[in-house]
Amino acid sequence: MITFLGLSNIAWADLPVADTLRSTISGKKLKRGEKMTYSIEWKGAGITFIKAGTSFMRVDSELTWARDRRAYHIVNETWSNPTFSFFYRVHDRIESFVDHEKLYSLRYQKMLNEGGYHHQESVEFDQEKRKAIYSTGQEVDLFPEAKDILISLYWARLFPLEVGKSIYIDNHTDKKNYPLEVKVYKKEKIKTIFGKVECLLVEPVLRTPGLFENQGRLLVWLTNDERKIPVLMKSKILIGSINAVLKEYSPGITEK
């Protein structure tokens, strides 16, 4: 997962959040067993893009339990290849446990290892009490049915996105609550593992470290169909820029 940076302060009353979006995806499910594998390509000053590593995003085939609820288990893992690791080693693992019925967060875990930066964190989402309980013991208030960054990315794929419009998702990241805005810019045909297909160019806007600690915009190309597969992601980072190019896709199963 390429993570994102930057979100201005926006009045919640002005946003089409929560109830409207929940009703739009009511009854929709994630695809169990879906897996997307990416080649991570890095570009530094005066250097053409080189393969730096691999990343995957996966929804486990079997449901699990979290906080006494049936849950999806979503995993994102990213690691640098041996050559790139000689200069800058990366191994990140992010996990999200998501309520099977309502698609809100139940538990979120991350382990980030990027160069000299190391960080581990676990967050319990007590949706009944509207509290995020961190592994440090700190408790933070939550908005109703708040979502972590990982499930937010899947949530965005469930909507009928329209060019020129944004959607907003109730997000909780790094002890803060705010609307994650997903901007939809245009339709564009690009080469993918599926051939040349029409995609929607979108920009998720939020603030969180991860995957080489993003320092700029993230642009994502989603297939313009019901699957909305992220086939290409581009972002600036501290040490250059990276592209995440989809190389393998397993569709998983759609629940009835």
GROMACS .gro file of C-alpha atoms in nm:
model
  256
    1MET     CA    1   0.000   0.000   0.000
    2ILE     CA    2   0.127   0.344  -0.082
    3THR     CA    3   0.018   0.579   0.189
    4PHE     CA    4  -0.071   0.942   0.165
    5LEU     CA    5  -0.015   1.289   0.300
    6GLY     CA    6  -0.211   1.608   0.351
    7LEU     CA    7  -0.567   1.697   0.439
    8SER     CA    8  -0.690   2.046   0.513
    9ASN     CA    9  -0.932   2.114   0.796
   10ILE     CA   10  -1.282   2.075   0.658
   11ALA     CA   11  -1.608   2.124   0.845
   12TRP     CA   12  -1.783   1.791   0.888
   13ALA     CA   13  -2.123   1.953   0.831
   14ASP     CA   14  -2.021   2.037   0.474
   15LEU     CA   15  -1.926   1.681   0.375
   16PRO     CA   16  -2.139   1.402   0.221
   17VAL     CA   17  -2.007   1.150   0.472
   18ALA     CA   18  -2.134   0.868   0.691
   19ASP     CA   19  -2.506   0.800   0.639
   20THR     CA   20  -2.515   0.863   0.263
   21LEU     CA   21  -2.214   0.645   0.191
   22ARG     CA   22  -2.320   0.369   0.429
   23SER     CA   23  -2.655   0.340   0.255
   24THR     CA   24  -2.481   0.332  -0.085
   25ILE     CA   25  -2.278   0.020   0.001
   26SER     CA   26  -2.530  -0.143   0.234
   27GLY     CA   27  -2.513  -0.520   0.188
   28LYS     CA   28  -2.195  -0.514  -0.022
   29LYS     CA   29  -1.909  -0.746   0.071
   30LEU     CA   30  -1.537  -0.771   0.014
   31LYS     CA   31  -1.402  -1.042  -0.214
   32ARG     CA   32  -1.252  -1.310   0.006
   33GLY     CA   33  -0.928  -1.441  -0.141
   34GLU     CA   34  -0.867  -1.135  -0.360
   35LYS     CA   35  -0.495  -1.066  -0.391
   36MET     CA   36  -0.309  -0.791  -0.577
   37THR     CA   37   0.069  -0.813  -0.621
   38TYR     CA   38   0.273  -0.509  -0.725
   39SER     CA   39   0.622  -0.439  -0.849
   40ILE     CA   40   0.762  -0.141  -0.659
   41GLU     CA   41   0.972   0.075  -0.892
   42TRP     CA   42   1.194   0.352  -0.754
   43LYS     CA   43   1.340   0.658  -0.926
   44GLY     CA   44   1.604   0.884  -0.775
   45ALA     CA   45   1.770   1.199  -0.906
   46GLY     CA   46   1.919   1.126  -1.248
   47ILE     CA   47   1.819   0.759  -1.229
   48THR     CA   48   1.558   0.580  -1.439
   49PHE     CA   49   1.301   0.362  -1.264
   50ILE     CA   50   1.447   0.044  -1.118
   51LYS     CA   51   1.270  -0.241  -0.940
   52ALA     CA   52   1.303  -0.182  -0.567
   53GLY     CA   53   1.073  -0.444  -0.421
   54THR     CA   54   0.735  -0.613  -0.408
   55SER     CA   55   0.406  -0.541  -0.235
   56PHE     CA   56   0.079  -0.726  -0.203
   57MET     CA   57  -0.270  -0.655  -0.070
   58ARG     CA   58  -0.482  -0.956   0.025
   59VAL     CA   59  -0.818  -1.037   0.179
   60ASP     CA   60  -0.789  -1.377   0.348
   61SER     CA   61  -1.007  -1.651   0.201
   62GLU     CA   62  -1.155  -1.746   0.538
   63LEU     CA   63  -1.330  -1.518   0.784
   64THR     CA   64  -1.183  -1.485   1.132
   65TRP     CA   65  -1.291  -1.332   1.464
   66ALA     CA   66  -1.202  -0.997   1.619
   67ARG     CA   67  -1.366  -0.838   1.923
   68ASP     CA   68  -1.626  -1.118   1.923
   69ARG     CA   69  -1.733  -1.030   1.568
   70ARG     CA   70  -1.698  -1.220   1.242
   71ALA     CA   71  -1.430  -1.035   1.051
   72TYR     CA   72  -1.238  -1.003   0.729
   73HIS     CA   73  -0.859  -1.010   0.766
   74ILE     CA   74  -0.682  -0.775   0.523
   75VAL     CA   75  -0.303  -0.783   0.489
   76ASN     CA   76  -0.067  -0.545   0.311
   77GLU     CA   77   0.301  -0.637   0.304
   78THR     CA   78   0.588  -0.458   0.130
   79TRP     CA   79   0.954  -0.553   0.114
   80SER     CA   80   1.260  -0.434  -0.074
   81ASN     CA   81   1.462  -0.669  -0.293
   82PRO     CA   82   1.821  -0.767  -0.193
   83THR     CA   83   1.989  -0.507  -0.416
   84PHE     CA   84   1.777  -0.216  -0.295
   85SER     CA   85   1.801  -0.342   0.065
   86PHE     CA   86   2.177  -0.292   0.051
   87PHE     CA   87   2.109   0.083   0.039
   88TYR     CA   88   1.767   0.113   0.203
   89ARG     CA   89   1.592  -0.189   0.355
   90VAL     CA   90   1.214  -0.191   0.372
   91HIS     CA   91   0.980  -0.445   0.530
   92ASP     CA   92   0.634  -0.319   0.621
   93ARG     CA   93   0.334  -0.524   0.728
   94ILE     CA   94  -0.009  -0.373   0.790
   95GLU     CA   95  -0.317  -0.570   0.898
   96SER     CA   96  -0.681  -0.476   0.935
   97PHE     CA   97  -0.960  -0.678   1.094
   98VAL     CA   98  -1.293  -0.558   0.957
   99ASP     CA   99  -1.650  -0.628   1.065
  100HIS     CA  100  -1.803  -0.870   0.815
  101GLU     CA  101  -2.146  -0.705   0.817
  102LYS     CA  102  -2.080  -0.332   0.853
  103LEU     CA  103  -1.726  -0.305   0.710
  104TYR     CA  104  -1.588  -0.090   0.992
  105SER     CA  105  -1.258  -0.143   1.173
  106LEU     CA  106  -1.226  -0.379   1.469
  107ARG     CA  107  -0.848  -0.400   1.497
  108TYR     CA  108  -0.551  -0.244   1.315
  109GLN     CA  109  -0.186  -0.345   1.337
  110LYS     CA  110   0.125  -0.217   1.165
  111MET     CA  111   0.495  -0.296   1.165
  112LEU     CA  112   0.707  -0.049   0.970
  113ASN     CA  113   1.079  -0.096   0.899
  114GLU     CA  114   1.215   0.158   0.652
  115GLY     CA  115   1.587   0.232   0.663
  116GLY     CA  116   1.654   0.348   1.017
  117TYR     CA  117   1.286   0.400   1.093
  118HIS     CA  118   1.111   0.126   1.296
  119HIS     CA  119   0.761   0.141   1.439
  120GLN     CA  120   0.505  -0.109   1.569
  121GLU     CA  121   0.151  -0.028   1.670
  122SER     CA  122  -0.177  -0.201   1.747
  123VAL     CA  123  -0.517  -0.034   1.777
  124GLU     CA  124  -0.842  -0.184   1.905
  125PHE     CA  125  -1.156  -0.018   1.767
  126ASP     CA  126  -1.431  -0.031   2.030
  127GLN     CA  127  -1.714   0.076   1.804
  128GLU     CA  128  -1.981   0.051   2.076
  129LYS     CA  129  -1.799   0.292   2.307
  130ARG     CA  130  -1.654   0.488   2.013
  131LYS     CA  131  -1.299   0.453   2.140
  132ALA     CA  132  -0.970   0.368   1.969
  133ILE     CA  133  -0.749   0.190   2.223
  134TYR     CA  134  -0.378   0.200   2.136
  135SER     CA  135  -0.115  -0.053   2.244
  136THR     CA  136   0.038   0.225   2.456
  137GLY     CA  137  -0.284   0.237   2.660
  138GLN     CA  138  -0.394   0.571   2.516
  139GLU     CA  139  -0.763   0.600   2.427
  140VAL     CA  140  -0.895   0.832   2.156
  141ASP     CA  141  -1.258   0.913   2.072
  142LEU     CA  142  -1.391   0.773   1.744
  143PHE     CA  143  -1.650   0.889   1.495
  144PRO     CA  144  -1.931   0.635   1.441
  145GLU     CA  145  -1.819   0.331   1.238
  146ALA     CA  146  -1.469   0.475   1.187
  147LYS     CA  147  -1.231   0.299   0.951
  148ASP     CA  148  -0.854   0.256   0.941
  149ILE     CA  149  -0.657   0.340   0.630
  150LEU     CA  150  -0.645  -0.014   0.489
  151ILE     CA  151  -1.019  -0.084   0.489
  152SER     CA  152  -1.077   0.274   0.368
  153LEU     CA  153  -0.899   0.186   0.043
  154TYR     CA  154  -1.128  -0.114  -0.009
  155TRP     CA  155  -1.433   0.091   0.091
  156ALA     CA  156  -1.359   0.345  -0.183
  157ARG     CA  157  -1.368   0.066  -0.443
  158LEU     CA  158  -1.729  -0.019  -0.353
  159PHE     CA  159  -1.872   0.315  -0.467
  160PRO     CA  160  -1.995   0.426  -0.812
  161LEU     CA  161  -1.725   0.692  -0.853
  162GLU     CA  162  -1.796   0.991  -1.078
  163VAL     CA  163  -1.546   1.215  -1.255
  164GLY     CA  164  -1.528   1.560  -1.098
  165LYS     CA  165  -1.673   1.447  -0.766
  166SER     CA  166  -1.520   1.338  -0.435
  167ILE     CA  167  -1.629   1.090  -0.173
  168TYR     CA  168  -1.540   1.117   0.195
  169ILE     CA  169  -1.482   0.825   0.432
  170ASP     CA  170  -1.485   0.848   0.814
  171ASN     CA  171  -1.120   0.767   0.889
  172HIS     CA  172  -0.915   0.721   1.205
  173THR     CA  173  -0.537   0.728   1.161
  174ASP     CA  174  -0.251   0.805   1.400
  175LYS     CA  175  -0.481   0.911   1.686
  176LYS     CA  176  -0.679   1.150   1.466
  177ASN     CA  177  -1.027   1.144   1.313
  178TYR     CA  178  -1.095   1.313   0.982
  179PRO     CA  179  -1.268   1.260   0.650
  180LEU     CA  180  -1.052   1.079   0.397
  181GLU     CA  181  -1.126   1.249   0.068
  182VAL     CA  182  -1.105   1.050  -0.255
  183LYS     CA  183  -1.092   1.287  -0.552
  184VAL     CA  184  -1.195   1.152  -0.894
  185TYR     CA  185  -1.015   1.344  -1.170
  186LYS     CA  186  -1.070   1.183  -1.508
  187LYS     CA  187  -1.096   0.872  -1.724
  188GLU     CA  188  -0.776   0.756  -1.891
  189LYS     CA  189  -0.670   0.449  -2.089
  190ILE     CA  190  -0.342   0.292  -1.975
  191LYS     CA  191  -0.152  -0.031  -2.036
  192THR     CA  192  -0.211  -0.292  -1.766
  193ILE     CA  193  -0.181  -0.668  -1.716
  194PHE     CA  194  -0.536  -0.682  -1.857
  195GLY     CA  195  -0.433  -0.498  -2.175
  196LYS     CA  196  -0.506  -0.134  -2.246
  197VAL     CA  197  -0.810  -0.051  -2.034
  198GLU     CA  198  -1.004   0.256  -1.928
  199CYS     CA  199  -0.924   0.366  -1.575
  200LEU     CA  200  -1.038   0.630  -1.330
  201LEU     CA  201  -0.758   0.853  -1.203
  202VAL     CA  202  -0.819   0.919  -0.833
  203GLU     CA  203  -0.629   1.079  -0.547
  204PRO     CA  204  -0.684   0.966  -0.188
  205VAL     CA  205  -0.585   1.248   0.045
  206LEU     CA  206  -0.482   1.168   0.403
  207ARG     CA  207  -0.187   1.183   0.637
  208THR     CA  208  -0.009   0.872   0.759
  209PRO     CA  209   0.345   0.726   0.736
  210GLY     CA  210   0.418   0.397   0.566
  211LEU     CA  211   0.573   0.246   0.253
  212PHE     CA  212   0.884   0.464   0.227
  213GLU     CA  213   0.705   0.744   0.418
  214ASN     CA  214   0.524   0.929   0.142
  215GLN     CA  215   0.598   1.301   0.118
  216GLY     CA  216   0.366   1.408  -0.161
  217ARG     CA  217   0.056   1.327  -0.360
  218LEU     CA  218  -0.058   0.974  -0.432
  219LEU     CA  219  -0.225   0.909  -0.766
  220VAL     CA  220  -0.412   0.584  -0.826
  221TRP     CA  221  -0.550   0.439  -1.149
  222LEU     CA  222  -0.857   0.217  -1.088
  223THR     CA  223  -1.012   0.005  -1.362
  224ASN     CA  224  -1.336   0.173  -1.467
  225ASP     CA  225  -1.558  -0.127  -1.398
  226GLU     CA  226  -1.728  -0.290  -1.101
  227ARG     CA  227  -1.397  -0.434  -0.974
  228LYS     CA  228  -1.215  -0.097  -0.954
  229ILE     CA  229  -0.878  -0.270  -0.938
  230PRO     CA  230  -0.586  -0.037  -0.854
  231VAL     CA  231  -0.355  -0.118  -1.145
  232LEU     CA  232  -0.106   0.166  -1.097
  233MET     CA  233  -0.005   0.394  -0.808
  234LYS     CA  234   0.245   0.682  -0.820
  235SER     CA  235   0.386   0.882  -0.531
  236LYS     CA  236   0.673   1.100  -0.417
  237ILE     CA  237   0.877   0.980  -0.119
  238LEU     CA  238   1.166   1.111   0.092
  239ILE     CA  239   1.428   0.955  -0.134
  240GLY     CA  240   1.274   1.003  -0.480
  241SER     CA  241   0.953   0.868  -0.626
  242ILE     CA  242   0.792   0.528  -0.662
  243ASN     CA  243   0.548   0.352  -0.889
  244ALA     CA  244   0.351   0.046  -0.778
  245VAL     CA  245   0.259  -0.152  -1.090
  246LEU     CA  246   0.010  -0.438  -1.069
  247LYS     CA  247   0.174  -0.760  -1.189
  248GLU     CA  248  -0.060  -1.032  -1.060
  249TYR     CA  249  -0.429  -1.039  -0.973
  250SER     CA  250  -0.638  -1.312  -0.809
  251PRO     CA  251  -1.009  -1.218  -0.808
  252GLY     CA  252  -1.123  -1.410  -0.503
  253ILE     CA  253  -1.490  -1.493  -0.452
  254THR     CA  254  -1.793  -1.266  -0.426
  255GLU     CA  255  -2.027  -1.355  -0.141
  256LYS     CA  256  -2.396  -1.391  -0.217
   0.00000   0.00000   0.00000
